[in-house]
Short mmCIF file of C-alpha atoms in Angstrom, two decimals:
data_model
loop_
_atom_site.label_atom_id
_atom_site.label_comp_id
_atom_site.label_asym_id
_atom_site.label_seq_id
_atom_site.Cartn_x
_atom_site.Cartn_y
_atom_site.Cartn_z
CA MET B 7 -6.04 -19.23 -2.71
CA THR B 8 -2.85 -21.17 -3.36
CA LYS B 9 -0.16 -24.47 -2.11
CA GLN B 10 6.02 -31.30 -2.24
CA SER B 11 7.86 -29.05 -3.90
CA ILE B 12 9.57 -32.74 -5.59
CA VAL B 13 6.59 -33.81 -6.60
CA ILE B 14 6.74 -30.22 -8.63
CA ALA B 15 9.99 -30.13 -9.99
CA ALA B 16 10.29 -33.52 -11.46
CA ALA B 17 6.69 -32.98 -13.19
CA VAL B 18 8.21 -29.02 -13.96
CA ALA B 19 10.83 -30.54 -15.75
CA ALA B 20 9.71 -32.61 -17.51
CA THR B 21 7.32 -30.39 -18.87
CA LEU B 22 9.12 -27.76 -19.96
CA SER B 23 11.83 -29.73 -21.90
CA SER B 24 8.28 -30.87 -24.40
CA ALA B 25 7.30 -27.71 -24.74
CA SER B 26 9.13 -25.04 -22.76
CA ALA B 27 7.73 -22.32 -25.54
CA PHE B 28 4.83 -23.05 -25.27
CA ALA B 29 4.52 -22.20 -21.12
CA ASP B 30 3.87 -18.75 -18.51
CA ILE B 31 5.72 -17.94 -15.21
CA THR B 32 4.11 -15.28 -13.02
CA ALA B 33 5.01 -13.73 -10.35
CA ASN B 34 2.86 -11.87 -7.72
CA VAL B 35 2.98 -9.44 -4.83
CA GLY B 36 -0.16 -8.34 -2.55
CA VAL B 37 -0.83 -6.63 1.22
CA ALA B 38 -3.76 -7.07 2.89
CA THR B 39 -5.31 -5.67 6.54
CA THR B 40 -5.74 -8.60 7.65
CA TYR B 41 -5.46 -12.40 6.82
CA LEU B 42 -8.84 -13.88 6.19
CA TRP B 43 -8.75 -16.82 4.75
CA ARG B 44 -11.79 -19.41 4.86
CA GLY B 45 -13.40 -17.38 6.75
CA VAL B 46 -10.89 -16.37 9.78
CA ASN B 47 -8.87 -13.66 10.65
CA LEU B 48 -5.77 -15.80 11.34
CA SER B 49 -3.21 -12.69 11.61
CA ASN B 50 -5.18 -11.45 14.65
CA SER B 51 -5.88 -8.68 12.74
CA ALA B 52 -1.94 -7.60 11.54
CA PRO B 53 -1.30 -6.97 7.93
CA GLN B 54 -0.48 -9.39 6.27
CA VAL B 55 2.15 -9.34 2.97
CA SER B 56 2.77 -12.14 0.89
CA GLY B 57 4.08 -12.61 -2.20
CA GLY B 58 4.64 -16.43 -5.30
CA VAL B 59 5.51 -17.55 -8.11
CA ASP B 60 3.67 -19.29 -11.44
CA TYR B 61 4.24 -21.69 -14.43
CA SER B 62 1.13 -22.64 -16.45
CA HIS B 63 1.98 -24.63 -19.62
CA GLU B 64 -1.05 -25.52 -22.42
CA SER B 65 -1.90 -28.61 -21.70
CA GLY B 66 -3.46 -27.20 -18.20
CA PHE B 67 -0.16 -28.62 -15.79
CA TYR B 68 -0.01 -25.93 -12.99
CA ALA B 69 2.64 -25.75 -10.02
CA GLY B 70 3.35 -22.72 -7.92
CA ILE B 71 4.70 -21.83 -4.58
CA TRP B 72 3.05 -18.39 -2.63
CA GLN B 73 4.80 -16.92 0.65
CA GLY B 74 2.49 -15.22 3.10
CA SER B 75 3.81 -12.88 6.53
CA GLU B 76 1.55 -14.59 8.80
CA GLY B 77 -0.41 -18.22 9.69
CA ALA B 78 -2.44 -19.92 11.41
CA TYR B 79 -0.27 -19.34 14.58
CA ALA B 80 2.35 -20.72 13.39
CA GLY B 81 4.59 -18.45 11.76
CA PRO B 82 5.02 -17.28 8.48
CA GLU B 83 3.03 -19.21 5.66
CA THR B 84 4.63 -21.52 2.84
CA ASP B 85 2.18 -22.86 0.17
CA ILE B 86 3.43 -25.30 -2.30
CA TYR B 87 0.62 -26.48 -5.19
CA LEU B 88 0.44 -28.59 -8.79
CA GLY B 89 -2.87 -28.91 -10.90
CA PHE B 90 -4.53 -29.83 -14.31
CA GLY B 91 -7.34 -27.20 -15.39
CA GLY B 92 -9.35 -26.55 -18.39
CA GLU B 93 -12.76 -25.96 -20.07
CA VAL B 94 -15.10 -28.86 -21.84
CA GLU B 95 -18.74 -27.28 -23.37
CA GLY B 96 -18.56 -24.14 -21.49
CA ILE B 97 -17.90 -26.64 -17.97
CA SER B 98 -14.51 -25.44 -16.44
CA TYR B 99 -12.67 -27.83 -14.31
CA ASP B 100 -9.73 -27.66 -12.11
CA VAL B 101 -7.83 -30.11 -9.43
CA GLY B 102 -5.22 -30.15 -7.24
CA PHE B 103 -3.07 -30.45 -4.54
CA ILE B 104 -1.40 -28.52 -1.18
CA SER B 105 0.40 -28.76 1.22
CA TYR B 106 0.64 -25.61 4.10
CA LYS B 107 4.13 -25.26 6.04
CA TYR B 108 4.54 -23.38 8.18
CA LEU B 109 8.68 -23.24 8.63
CA GLN B 110 9.37 -21.84 11.83
CA GLN B 111 6.54 -23.27 13.98
CA GLU B 112 9.58 -25.44 16.42
CA SER B 113 10.75 -21.59 16.94
CA LEU B 114 7.43 -20.37 18.09
CA GLY B 115 7.63 -23.14 20.98
CA PHE B 116 4.21 -24.65 19.41
CA GLY B 117 4.35 -28.28 20.78
CA THR B 118 1.58 -29.05 17.92
CA ASN B 119 2.27 -29.58 14.39
CA PHE B 120 0.14 -26.79 12.14
CA ASP B 121 0.82 -28.52 8.60
CA PHE B 122 -0.65 -30.23 6.17
CA ASP B 123 -2.12 -31.42 2.39
CA GLU B 124 -4.69 -31.43 0.92
CA ILE B 125 -6.42 -32.59 -2.53
CA TYR B 126 -9.13 -30.15 -4.34
CA PHE B 127 -11.34 -30.05 -6.89
CA GLY B 128 -13.95 -27.32 -8.31
CA LEU B 129 -16.39 -26.91 -11.69
CA GLY B 130 -17.62 -23.58 -12.98
CA TYR B 131 -19.78 -23.07 -15.44
CA GLY B 132 -20.53 -19.14 -16.24
CA PRO B 133 -20.24 -16.27 -13.14
CA VAL B 134 -21.19 -20.01 -10.92
CA GLY B 135 -18.30 -21.96 -9.53
CA PHE B 136 -18.14 -24.89 -6.81
CA SER B 137 -14.67 -26.10 -4.84
CA TYR B 138 -13.70 -29.17 -2.30
CA ALA B 139 -10.76 -29.65 -1.31
CA VAL B 140 -9.81 -32.09 1.60
CA ASP B 141 -7.47 -33.28 3.37
CA SER B 142 -4.97 -35.76 2.38
CA ASP B 143 -6.14 -37.49 6.75
CA ASN B 144 -9.61 -37.49 5.48
CA GLU B 145 -11.09 -35.39 9.11
CA THR B 146 -10.69 -32.16 7.76
CA THR B 147 -13.15 -31.35 3.94
CA TYR B 148 -13.93 -27.10 3.12
CA LEU B 149 -16.85 -26.84 -0.09
CA THR B 150 -17.36 -23.42 -1.85
CA LEU B 151 -20.38 -22.13 -3.85
CA SER B 152 -20.07 -19.41 -5.65
CA GLY B 153 -20.99 -16.49 -7.69
CA GLU B 154 -20.37 -12.94 -8.78
CA TYR B 155 -21.81 -10.21 -11.37
CA GLU B 156 -19.68 -7.75 -12.65
CA ASN B 157 -17.30 -6.28 -9.52
CA ILE B 158 -19.12 -8.35 -7.02
CA SER B 159 -18.27 -11.96 -5.88
CA VAL B 160 -20.30 -13.27 -3.10
CA THR B 161 -18.47 -17.04 -1.38
CA TYR B 162 -20.56 -19.33 1.05
CA GLY B 163 -18.14 -20.84 2.33
CA ALA B 164 -18.22 -23.89 5.10
CA TYR B 165 -15.40 -26.57 6.89
CA THR B 166 -16.47 -29.69 8.61
CA PHE B 167 -13.83 -31.25 10.65
CA ASP B 168 -14.68 -34.62 11.45
CA LEU B 169 -12.29 -34.86 14.38
CA ASP B 170 -13.82 -32.50 16.28
CA PRO B 171 -17.23 -31.37 15.36
CA THR B 172 -18.01 -28.90 17.87
CA SER B 173 -15.78 -26.82 15.34
CA ASP B 174 -17.37 -26.89 12.24
CA TYR B 175 -18.09 -23.70 11.54
CA SER B 176 -19.83 -22.01 7.66
CA HIS B 177 -19.48 -18.01 6.02
CA ILE B 178 -20.22 -15.87 3.83
CA ASP B 179 -17.68 -13.30 1.92
CA ILE B 180 -19.08 -10.57 -0.60
CA SER B 181 -15.98 -8.79 -2.44
CA TYR B 182 -16.31 -5.55 -4.43
CA ALA B 183 -13.32 -5.06 -6.47
CA LEU B 184 -12.60 -1.49 -6.39
CA THR B 185 -9.81 -1.60 -9.41
CA ASP B 186 -8.78 -4.17 -11.13
CA ALA B 187 -5.58 -4.77 -8.44
CA LEU B 188 -7.55 -3.74 -5.39
CA SER B 189 -10.65 -4.61 -3.52
CA VAL B 190 -12.34 -5.02 0.16
CA THR B 191 -14.03 -7.81 1.59
CA TYR B 192 -16.44 -8.49 3.76
CA SER B 193 -17.10 -12.11 5.24
CA ILE B 194 -20.58 -12.65 7.96
CA PRO B 195 -19.48 -15.90 10.13
CA SER B 196 -22.94 -17.64 10.94
CA PHE B 197 -23.26 -19.58 14.28
CA ASP B 198 -20.88 -22.35 14.61
CA ALA B 199 -21.78 -26.09 15.29
CA ALA B 200 -20.75 -24.95 19.44
CA GLY B 201 -22.63 -21.56 19.10
CA THR B 202 -20.23 -18.97 18.84
CA VAL B 203 -20.63 -16.64 16.57
CA GLU B 204 -17.72 -14.29 15.37
CA ASP B 205 -17.32 -10.68 14.75
CA PRO B 206 -17.13 -10.31 10.54
CA ILE B 207 -14.11 -9.43 9.27
CA LEU B 208 -13.90 -6.74 6.70
CA VAL B 209 -10.34 -7.15 5.08
CA PHE B 210 -8.41 -4.68 2.21
CA SER B 211 -6.05 -6.63 -0.34
CA TYR B 212 -3.93 -5.37 -3.07
CA GLY B 213 -2.46 -7.24 -5.47
CA LEU B 214 -0.52 -7.19 -8.29
CA GLU B 215 0.95 -10.22 -10.93
CA PHE B 216 4.01 -9.68 -12.98
CA GLU B 217 4.74 -12.20 -16.03
CA VAL B 218 8.14 -13.18 -16.30
CA LYS B 219 7.79 -14.94 -18.82
#
């Protein structure tokens, strides 16, 4: 999910000026029992409240910003993103850039900078999808394989850390949509490269999207 401001502003302004009538702006809000991200409990089981705004153009260009109350041990998280997506002969594609920001990390006394950027792309055909993301320093990669049937979706994710291979891990997330807004996810972590086994995570999430334009 998910997400740099100057680049986004310039791109959005150029697109809006050429064809603002063919653009959509939506807002979203959500709450979850835990901030589950790539198979990891990032909020230490604390609830997560989030919200965002997305812009999309009929050309396939999109941009947005997302704010979460919990981040990777560094206070609230802000994601800024832009990308381009579409479909050719039944095959969907998506390529983009996302910047993860943790604005309170200095005030919280962390000596490590948690901010990072990623380039990502994805392909899909029918109920099957594949995605791949690499950070801007080529130090981490994350890939997913996913499939869905009716209200059930299953995602396999694998995270690779080039600078510390002992941190590599994978996970399987099984989600069930109880309603259009309410879903439950059961995340099952695998053995990581160091042989550590994490406990499975059960997350309930509720989200709404509103059309602004």
